[in-house]
Tab-separated table of C-alpha atoms and ligand atoms in Angstrom:
chain	number	residue	atom	x	y	z
A	1	UNK	CA	-32.008	-111.953	12.781
A	2	UNK	CA	-31.963	-109.857	9.579
A	3	UNK	CA	-28.459	-108.763	10.575
A	4	UNK	CA	-29.493	-105.107	10.639
A	5	UNK	CA	-31.345	-105.257	7.278
A	6	UNK	CA	-34.904	-104.377	6.588
A	7	UNK	CA	-35.336	-107.495	4.566
A	8	UNK	CA	-33.808	-111.048	4.688
A	9	UNK	CA	-33.152	-110.938	0.983
A	10	UNK	CA	-30.731	-108.058	1.457
A	11	UNK	CA	-28.936	-109.998	4.201
A	12	UNK	CA	-28.838	-113.102	2.052
A	13	UNK	CA	-27.356	-111.060	-0.852
A	14	UNK	CA	-24.539	-110.027	1.368
A	15	UNK	CA	-24.039	-113.719	2.551
A	16	UNK	CA	-22.972	-114.703	-1.007
A	17	UNK	CA	-19.137	-114.717	-0.470
A	18	UNK	CA	-19.652	-117.237	2.454
A	19	UNK	CA	-22.310	-119.246	0.393
A	20	UNK	CA	-19.737	-119.734	-2.505
A	21	UNK	CA	-16.807	-120.419	-0.124
A	22	UNK	CA	-18.761	-122.942	1.923
A	23	UNK	CA	-20.033	-124.805	-1.093
A	24	UNK	CA	-16.478	-125.192	-2.383
A	25	UNK	CA	-14.987	-126.141	0.983
A	26	UNK	CA	-13.719	-129.742	1.050
A	27	UNK	CA	-14.090	-130.552	-2.507
A	28	UNK	CA	-10.550	-130.143	-3.602
A	29	UNK	CA	-8.286	-132.575	-1.564
A	30	UNK	CA	-4.908	-133.928	-2.658
A	31	UNK	CA	-5.066	-132.079	-5.886
A	32	UNK	CA	-8.277	-133.687	-6.885
A	33	UNK	CA	-11.903	-132.621	-7.017
A	34	UNK	CA	-14.028	-134.777	-4.663
A	35	UNK	CA	-17.832	-134.831	-4.587
A	36	UNK	CA	-19.740	-135.624	-1.395
A	37	UNK	CA	-21.933	-138.702	-0.691
A	38	UNK	CA	-20.846	-140.065	-4.013
A	39	UNK	CA	-22.519	-143.126	-5.036
A	40	UNK	CA	-21.197	-142.645	-8.579
A	41	UNK	CA	-17.794	-144.127	-9.229
A	42	UNK	CA	-15.142	-142.565	-11.424
A	43	UNK	CA	-15.968	-145.349	-13.881
A	44	UNK	CA	-19.715	-144.176	-13.909
A	45	UNK	CA	-18.465	-140.695	-14.627
A	46	UNK	CA	-16.298	-141.950	-17.430
A	47	UNK	CA	-19.195	-143.865	-18.998
A	48	UNK	CA	-21.288	-140.666	-19.178
A	49	UNK	CA	-21.951	-139.755	-22.925
A	50	UNK	CA	-24.629	-136.945	-22.420
A	51	UNK	CA	-25.718	-134.702	-19.620
A	52	UNK	CA	-29.197	-133.359	-18.913
A	53	UNK	CA	-29.692	-130.567	-16.486
A	54	UNK	CA	-33.262	-130.335	-15.000
A	55	UNK	CA	-34.407	-127.598	-12.669
A	56	UNK	CA	-36.946	-124.718	-12.308
A	57	UNK	CA	-36.839	-120.996	-12.013
A	58	UNK	CA	-33.548	-119.624	-10.582
A	59	UNK	CA	-32.132	-123.118	-10.324
A	60	UNK	CA	-32.763	-123.533	-14.153
A	61	UNK	CA	-30.908	-120.347	-14.741
A	62	UNK	CA	-27.930	-121.807	-12.847
A	63	UNK	CA	-28.311	-124.924	-15.047
A	64	UNK	CA	-27.938	-122.861	-18.150
A	65	UNK	CA	-24.619	-121.737	-16.851
A	66	UNK	CA	-23.550	-125.321	-16.139
A	67	UNK	CA	-23.913	-126.015	-19.905
A	68	UNK	CA	-21.270	-123.509	-20.860
A	69	UNK	CA	-18.758	-124.839	-18.246
A	70	UNK	CA	-19.460	-128.639	-18.642
A	71	UNK	CA	-19.378	-128.598	-22.431
A	72	UNK	CA	-16.232	-126.476	-22.519
A	73	UNK	CA	-14.259	-128.548	-20.018
A	74	UNK	CA	-15.589	-131.972	-20.896
A	75	UNK	CA	-16.659	-131.927	-24.547
A	76	UNK	CA	-19.879	-133.844	-23.445
A	77	UNK	CA	-23.140	-132.551	-24.940
A	78	UNK	CA	-25.327	-130.907	-22.276
A	79	UNK	CA	-29.077	-130.205	-22.516
A	80	UNK	CA	-30.675	-127.949	-20.022
A	81	UNK	CA	-34.353	-128.286	-19.670
A	82	UNK	CA	-37.150	-126.895	-17.410
A	83	UNK	CA	-38.089	-129.840	-15.073
A	84	UNK	CA	-41.814	-129.361	-15.829
A	85	UNK	CA	-41.239	-129.984	-19.575
A	86	UNK	CA	-38.547	-132.788	-19.352
A	87	UNK	CA	-40.652	-135.989	-18.758
A	88	UNK	CA	-43.500	-135.064	-21.082
A	89	UNK	CA	-41.423	-135.004	-24.209
A	90	UNK	CA	-39.843	-138.449	-23.888
A	91	UNK	CA	-36.200	-137.421	-23.584
A	92	UNK	CA	-33.536	-139.848	-24.879
A	93	UNK	CA	-32.092	-141.310	-21.728
A	94	UNK	CA	-30.051	-144.451	-20.841
A	95	UNK	CA	-27.559	-145.722	-18.302
A	96	UNK	CA	-24.780	-143.470	-19.761
A	97	UNK	CA	-26.891	-140.338	-19.287
A	98	UNK	CA	-26.028	-138.201	-16.349
A	99	UNK	CA	-29.152	-136.093	-15.082
A	100	UNK	CA	-28.108	-133.196	-12.783
A	101	UNK	CA	-31.125	-132.021	-10.834
A	102	UNK	CA	-30.643	-128.642	-9.255
A	103	UNK	CA	-33.035	-127.597	-6.501
A	104	UNK	CA	-32.525	-125.267	-3.475
A	105	UNK	CA	-35.353	-126.889	-1.519
A	106	UNK	CA	-34.884	-130.392	-2.693
A	107	UNK	CA	-38.679	-130.694	-2.666
A	108	UNK	CA	-39.861	-129.083	-5.975
A	109	UNK	CA	-42.448	-131.431	-7.462
A	110	UNK	CA	-41.508	-130.857	-11.117
A	111	UNK	CA	-37.828	-131.516	-10.462
A	112	UNK	CA	-38.656	-134.606	-8.336
A	113	UNK	CA	-40.938	-136.107	-11.031
A	114	UNK	CA	-38.150	-135.388	-13.598
A	115	UNK	CA	-35.654	-137.318	-11.674
A	116	UNK	CA	-38.067	-140.185	-11.184
A	117	UNK	CA	-38.580	-140.413	-14.880
A	118	UNK	CA	-34.908	-140.252	-15.520
A	119	UNK	CA	-34.290	-143.114	-13.052
A	120	UNK	CA	-37.056	-145.212	-14.659
A	121	UNK	CA	-35.030	-144.909	-17.870
A	122	UNK	CA	-31.800	-146.088	-16.085
A	123	UNK	CA	-30.131	-142.639	-16.083
A	124	UNK	CA	-27.780	-141.768	-13.247
A	125	UNK	CA	-29.004	-138.798	-11.257
A	126	UNK	CA	-26.891	-136.352	-9.324
A	127	UNK	CA	-28.646	-133.731	-7.102
A	128	UNK	CA	-27.458	-130.248	-6.376
A	129	UNK	CA	-29.387	-129.226	-3.282
A	130	UNK	CA	-29.287	-126.753	-0.373
A	131	UNK	CA	-31.385	-128.816	2.088
A	132	UNK	CA	-29.982	-131.841	3.885
A	133	UNK	CA	-31.889	-135.030	3.511
A	134	UNK	CA	-34.595	-133.477	1.153
A	135	UNK	CA	-36.605	-135.832	-1.105
A	136	UNK	CA	-34.605	-135.047	-4.362
A	137	UNK	CA	-31.225	-135.816	-2.867
A	138	UNK	CA	-32.805	-138.950	-1.157
A	139	UNK	CA	-33.911	-140.371	-4.593
A	140	UNK	CA	-30.652	-139.356	-6.402
A	141	UNK	CA	-27.561	-141.542	-6.937
A	142	UNK	CA	-25.341	-138.757	-5.661
A	143	UNK	CA	-25.560	-135.390	-4.147
A	144	UNK	CA	-23.537	-132.176	-3.906
A	145	UNK	CA	-24.896	-129.841	-1.191
A	146	UNK	CA	-24.702	-126.119	-1.687
A	147	UNK	CA	-23.783	-124.833	1.840
A	148	UNK	CA	-25.544	-121.467	1.427
A	149	UNK	CA	-27.329	-121.792	4.598
A	150	UNK	CA	-31.151	-121.426	5.184
A	151	UNK	CA	-32.661	-118.988	2.581
A	152	UNK	CA	-35.687	-117.148	4.012
A	153	UNK	CA	-36.405	-114.771	1.253
A	154	UNK	CA	-38.713	-116.324	-1.392
A	155	UNK	CA	-36.373	-114.805	-4.070
A	156	UNK	CA	-33.339	-117.122	-4.461
A	157	UNK	CA	-30.117	-115.133	-4.210
A	158	UNK	CA	-27.190	-116.864	-2.314
A	159	UNK	CA	-28.535	-120.271	-3.343
A	160	UNK	CA	-28.099	-119.261	-7.051
A	161	UNK	CA	-24.437	-118.247	-6.664
A	162	UNK	CA	-23.807	-121.429	-4.580
A	163	UNK	CA	-25.534	-123.448	-7.337
A	164	UNK	CA	-23.229	-121.953	-9.903
A	165	UNK	CA	-20.117	-122.983	-7.735
A	166	UNK	CA	-21.523	-126.437	-7.347
A	167	UNK	CA	-22.425	-126.897	-11.017
A	168	UNK	CA	-18.772	-126.030	-11.853
A	169	UNK	CA	-17.570	-128.652	-9.475
A	170	UNK	CA	-19.623	-131.296	-11.353
A	171	UNK	CA	-17.971	-130.043	-14.516
A	172	UNK	CA	-14.493	-130.233	-13.044
A	173	UNK	CA	-15.145	-133.741	-11.587
A	174	UNK	CA	-16.302	-134.976	-14.997
A	175	UNK	CA	-13.294	-133.403	-16.773
A	176	UNK	CA	-10.969	-135.026	-14.150
A	177	UNK	CA	-12.669	-138.472	-14.431
A	178	UNK	CA	-12.671	-138.447	-18.191
A	179	UNK	CA	-9.274	-136.843	-18.621
A	180	UNK	CA	-10.346	-133.931	-20.799
A	181	UNK	CA	-8.457	-131.678	-18.621
A	182	UNK	CA	-5.000	-132.325	-17.199
A	183	UNK	CA	-4.806	-132.395	-13.392
A	184	UNK	CA	-2.925	-129.007	-13.241
A	185	UNK	CA	-5.704	-127.528	-15.475
A	186	UNK	CA	-8.357	-128.788	-13.056
A	187	UNK	CA	-6.384	-127.305	-10.201
A	188	UNK	CA	-6.100	-124.029	-11.842
A	189	UNK	CA	-9.854	-123.814	-12.629
A	190	UNK	CA	-10.611	-124.712	-9.020
A	191	UNK	CA	-8.286	-122.055	-7.640
A	192	UNK	CA	-9.923	-119.470	-9.862
A	193	UNK	CA	-13.290	-120.575	-8.530
A	194	UNK	CA	-11.949	-120.464	-4.956
A	195	UNK	CA	-10.960	-116.879	-5.448
A	196	UNK	CA	-14.514	-115.876	-6.310
A	197	UNK	CA	-15.675	-115.159	-2.779
A	198	UNK	CA	-13.244	-112.323	-2.551
A	199	UNK	CA	-14.521	-110.935	-5.860
A	200	UNK	CA	-18.082	-111.293	-4.769
A	201	UNK	CA	-17.294	-109.410	-1.542
A	202	UNK	CA	-15.696	-106.550	-3.560
A	203	UNK	CA	-18.835	-106.352	-5.756
A	204	UNK	CA	-20.964	-106.030	-2.729
A	205	UNK	CA	-18.859	-103.010	-1.602
A	206	UNK	CA	-19.914	-100.801	-4.429
A	207	UNK	CA	-23.668	-101.149	-4.696
A	208	UNK	CA	-24.771	-97.558	-3.883
A	209	UNK	CA	-25.701	-96.836	-7.466
A	210	UNK	CA	-27.880	-99.984	-7.532
A	211	UNK	CA	-29.629	-98.895	-4.301
A	212	UNK	CA	-30.373	-95.371	-5.669
A	213	UNK	CA	-31.539	-96.718	-9.094
A	214	UNK	CA	-34.463	-98.478	-7.352
A	215	UNK	CA	-36.343	-95.266	-6.838
A	216	UNK	CA	-35.577	-94.031	-10.269
A	217	UNK	CA	-36.753	-97.193	-12.116
A	218	UNK	CA	-39.745	-97.798	-9.910
A	219	UNK	CA	-42.165	-95.986	-12.134
A	220	UNK	CA	-41.151	-97.791	-15.376
A	221	UNK	CA	-43.686	-99.888	-17.104
A	222	UNK	CA	-41.219	-102.577	-18.121
A	223	UNK	CA	-37.621	-103.378	-18.074
A	224	UNK	CA	-35.610	-105.262	-20.617
A	225	UNK	CA	-32.378	-107.262	-19.947
A	226	UNK	CA	-29.643	-108.172	-22.542
A	227	UNK	CA	-26.768	-110.472	-22.430
A	228	UNK	CA	-24.612	-112.804	-24.507
A	229	UNK	CA	-22.871	-116.088	-23.669
A	230	UNK	CA	-22.821	-116.506	-19.822
A	231	UNK	CA	-24.391	-113.058	-19.569
A	232	UNK	CA	-27.603	-114.242	-21.134
A	233	UNK	CA	-28.644	-116.632	-18.228
A	234	UNK	CA	-27.650	-113.727	-15.907
A	235	UNK	CA	-30.032	-111.499	-17.842
A	236	UNK	CA	-32.805	-114.116	-17.426
A	237	UNK	CA	-32.203	-114.290	-13.753
A	238	UNK	CA	-32.290	-110.528	-13.410
A	239	UNK	CA	-35.606	-110.473	-15.233
A	240	UNK	CA	-37.053	-113.165	-13.019
A	241	UNK	CA	-36.023	-111.308	-9.904
A	242	UNK	CA	-37.689	-108.261	-11.038
A	243	UNK	CA	-40.961	-109.919	-12.083
A	244	UNK	CA	-41.252	-111.835	-8.787
A	245	UNK	CA	-40.363	-108.962	-6.398
A	246	UNK	CA	-41.431	-105.719	-8.180
A	247	UNK	CA	-44.480	-107.257	-10.302
A	248	UNK	CA	-43.058	-105.428	-13.271
A	249	UNK	CA	-42.904	-106.779	-16.886
A	250	UNK	CA	-39.326	-107.740	-17.305
A	251	UNK	CA	-37.925	-109.692	-20.191
A	252	UNK	CA	-34.475	-110.934	-21.023
A	253	UNK	CA	-33.108	-111.450	-24.494
A	254	UNK	CA	-29.864	-112.822	-25.940
A	255	UNK	CA	-28.500	-109.650	-27.376
A	256	UNK	CA	-27.919	-111.249	-30.794
A	257	UNK	CA	-31.863	-111.677	-31.010
A	258	UNK	CA	-32.456	-108.002	-30.789
A	259	UNK	CA	-32.538	-107.444	-34.475
A	260	UNK	CA	-34.845	-110.460	-34.993
A	261	UNK	CA	-37.667	-108.732	-33.181
A	262	UNK	CA	-37.247	-107.335	-29.716
A	263	UNK	CA	-35.618	-104.095	-31.022
A	264	UNK	CA	-39.098	-103.107	-31.970
A	265	UNK	CA	-39.999	-102.749	-28.348
A	266	UNK	CA	-37.282	-100.043	-27.706
A	267	UNK	CA	-38.699	-96.586	-27.179
A	268	UNK	CA	-37.899	-93.400	-25.538
A	269	UNK	CA	-36.940	-93.870	-21.774
A	270	UNK	CA	-37.393	-97.739	-21.747
A	271	UNK	CA	-34.916	-99.020	-19.156
A	272	UNK	CA	-32.570	-101.723	-20.598
A	273	UNK	CA	-30.157	-103.446	-18.336
A	274	UNK	CA	-27.114	-104.855	-20.330
A	275	UNK	CA	-24.726	-107.450	-18.960
A	276	UNK	CA	-21.501	-106.728	-20.720
A	277	UNK	CA	-18.805	-109.430	-21.257
A	278	UNK	CA	-15.199	-108.696	-20.388
A	279	UNK	CA	-13.383	-106.798	-23.156
A	280	UNK	CA	-10.309	-108.973	-22.634
A	281	UNK	CA	-11.976	-112.387	-22.107
A	282	UNK	CA	-14.317	-112.343	-24.974
A	283	UNK	CA	-13.404	-109.479	-27.233
A	284	UNK	CA	-15.680	-110.572	-30.083
A	285	UNK	CA	-18.687	-110.722	-27.875
A	286	UNK	CA	-17.897	-107.524	-26.248
A	287	UNK	CA	-17.688	-105.635	-29.623
A	288	UNK	CA	-21.063	-107.109	-30.614
A	289	UNK	CA	-22.807	-106.199	-27.302
A	290	UNK	CA	-21.249	-102.634	-27.479
A	291	UNK	CA	-22.768	-102.084	-30.894
A	292	UNK	CA	-26.168	-103.376	-29.500
A	293	UNK	CA	-25.938	-100.720	-26.673
A	294	UNK	CA	-25.267	-98.053	-29.312
A	295	UNK	CA	-28.366	-99.344	-31.339
A	296	UNK	CA	-30.659	-99.149	-28.390
A	297	UNK	CA	-29.278	-95.807	-27.181
A	298	UNK	CA	-29.790	-94.245	-30.547
A	299	UNK	CA	-33.521	-95.332	-30.228
A	300	UNK	CA	-33.905	-93.661	-26.734
A	301	UNK	CA	-33.440	-96.490	-24.387
A	302	UNK	CA	-32.293	-95.737	-20.801
A	303	UNK	CA	-29.277	-97.862	-20.581
A	304	UNK	CA	-28.118	-99.483	-17.296
A	305	UNK	CA	-24.819	-101.294	-17.879
A	306	UNK	CA	-22.956	-103.987	-15.839
A	307	UNK	CA	-19.383	-103.957	-17.098
A	308	UNK	CA	-15.965	-104.936	-15.995
A	309	UNK	CA	-14.001	-102.479	-13.927
A	310	UNK	CA	-12.180	-99.967	-16.125
A	311	UNK	CA	-14.089	-100.878	-19.246
A	312	UNK	CA	-14.067	-97.250	-20.660
A	313	UNK	CA	-15.584	-98.348	-24.095
A	314	UNK	CA	-19.033	-98.510	-22.464
A	315	UNK	CA	-18.890	-95.158	-20.671
A	316	UNK	CA	-20.359	-93.108	-23.374
A	317	UNK	CA	-23.476	-95.298	-23.786
A	318	UNK	CA	-24.253	-96.088	-20.079
A	319	UNK	CA	-26.566	-93.796	-18.383
A	320	UNK	CA	-25.999	-95.878	-15.267
A	321	UNK	CA	-22.962	-98.016	-14.906
A	322	UNK	CA	-22.122	-100.868	-12.402
A	323	UNK	CA	-18.542	-101.882	-12.387
A	324	UNK	CA	-17.725	-105.590	-11.332
A	325	UNK	CA	-14.240	-107.015	-10.865
A	326	UNK	CA	-12.490	-108.631	-13.728
A	327	UNK	CA	-12.716	-112.348	-13.464
A	328	UNK	CA	-12.408	-115.339	-15.914
A	329	UNK	CA	-15.330	-115.432	-18.317
A	330	UNK	CA	-17.109	-118.472	-16.952
A	331	UNK	CA	-16.961	-116.909	-13.499
A	332	UNK	CA	-18.311	-113.588	-14.409
A	333	UNK	CA	-22.079	-114.543	-13.543
A	334	UNK	CA	-21.020	-114.893	-9.829
A	335	UNK	CA	-20.251	-111.069	-9.785
A	336	UNK	CA	-22.621	-109.659	-12.506
A	337	UNK	CA	-25.695	-111.177	-10.983
A	338	UNK	CA	-25.308	-109.296	-7.771
A	339	UNK	CA	-26.212	-105.730	-8.981
A	340	UNK	CA	-29.289	-107.275	-10.618
A	341	UNK	CA	-30.440	-108.797	-7.388
A	342	UNK	CA	-30.038	-105.469	-5.583
A	343	UNK	CA	-31.701	-103.455	-8.368
A	344	UNK	CA	-34.821	-105.841	-8.132
A	345	UNK	CA	-35.000	-105.716	-4.405
A	346	UNK	CA	-34.619	-101.880	-4.437
A	347	UNK	CA	-37.266	-101.379	-7.127
A	348	UNK	CA	-39.635	-103.539	-5.133
A	349	UNK	CA	-38.938	-101.614	-1.995
A	350	UNK	CA	-39.438	-98.295	-3.769
A	351	UNK	CA	-42.766	-99.685	-5.006
A	352	UNK	CA	-43.735	-100.488	-1.414
A	353	UNK	CA	-43.672	-104.321	-1.779
A	354	UNK	CA	-42.677	-106.931	0.673
A	355	UNK	CA	-39.301	-108.136	-0.587
A	356	UNK	CA	-39.150	-111.289	1.439
A	357	UNK	CA	-42.773	-112.444	0.712
A	358	UNK	CA	-43.843	-111.621	-2.873
A	359	UNK	CA	-47.379	-112.121	-3.690
A	360	UNK	CA	-48.706	-115.378	-5.031
A	361	UNK	CA	-45.424	-117.340	-4.456
A	362	UNK	CA	-44.187	-119.978	-2.138
A	363	UNK	CA	-40.487	-120.662	-1.264
A	364	UNK	CA	-41.015	-124.302	-2.080
A	365	UNK	CA	-43.324	-125.426	-4.848
A	366	UNK	CA	-44.488	-128.913	-3.983
A	367	UNK	CA	-47.273	-129.348	-6.431
A	368	UNK	CA	-46.736	-129.850	-10.269
B	1	LIG	O1	-36.193	-125.123	-4.532
B	1	LIG	P1	-35.989	-124.982	-5.923
B	1	LIG	O2	-34.595	-124.522	-6.147
B	1	LIG	O3	-36.310	-126.348	-6.718
B	1	LIG	O4	-37.001	-123.925	-6.458
B	1	LIG	C1	-37.053	-123.592	-7.939
B	1	LIG	C2	-37.757	-122.378	-8.194
B	1	LIG	O5	-39.117	-122.384	-7.594
B	1	LIG	C3	-37.203	-121.137	-7.484
B	1	LIG	O6	-35.812	-121.024	-7.950
B	1	LIG	C4	-37.910	-119.838	-7.831
B	1	LIG	O7	-37.830	-119.602	-9.286
B	1	LIG	C5	-37.369	-118.690	-6.972
B	1	LIG	N1	-38.359	-118.172	-6.039
B	1	LIG	C6	-36.757	-117.546	-7.894
B	1	LIG	O8	-36.199	-116.540	-7.076
């Protein structure tokens, strides 16, 4: 059942190329993005003047990535909010607001209550869900299913990467309906997305260092994660995986915030995992992050760097290096998350914990 793996989580990490491919399948027909079970017309999508994304945990991190893509492609303002906070602060919603609710289980109480609140205020609700016929899609105006297959491990892995793919489909569907991207641009973005399962599969082939790192970092008291732009939600997701599986203090920062406080935490031997942007895609961000790595190295941090294949500039500052394939900027999270998932699982394993069933957690959180 576990496909020769000791834990479901490791099997599910390896299923990510298929999870992304299956999520995209059938969504590009006759040169157009099509969404499933669509009870939102093109006119409804054209009327949207603001997008809210609501979700919890890992799904929330995928939502943070949706903001980068949707704003870039559609010029619509996007707010991403923890579902548990959303309805208690009286958000501004009306019939031109699109609320995207992301939930693997489709049963998360906080997310369900958030969409009920949104519907009461006449907003349109689109669910992204991995579970057929669950409550959240049933109460939504439209749904896109992530076809990641059942996820047994409590830690979300393949559903995260599948959610990123689904979120980007929403962005492209909005751009197409609103005309903010020409049809050939939409087609190009979709083709780049559709090439990702192969890049994810290549990333999975070179994870030996991630495996060996588990034992080395297992004794650390804390681990910090740094990223910028789309690397920041990836860092947040890496830290969540480590907390939930290895019961270690793990915290992620937007790298630009370092000098506003967190750099005081850096001390000799503290592991810091850095998600580097592509040197070609975002040269300015790359240069800034490179100087952040130099700063923390100078203060004794033990640097673990996730960087694009062949990015020699990071070599002098990376004590441990994971190379991921070169892909377009918005798609980088689909590859850079993978070593972080493996590192968290391997640290947990080295500490002797049950990777599939971490303490105090349930797969589906049906109470608020
Ligand atoms: O089923 P959902 O996607 O709504 O669940 C949301 C969170 O509870 C979930 O992502 C949780 O954070 C994961 N266990 C993290 O790995």
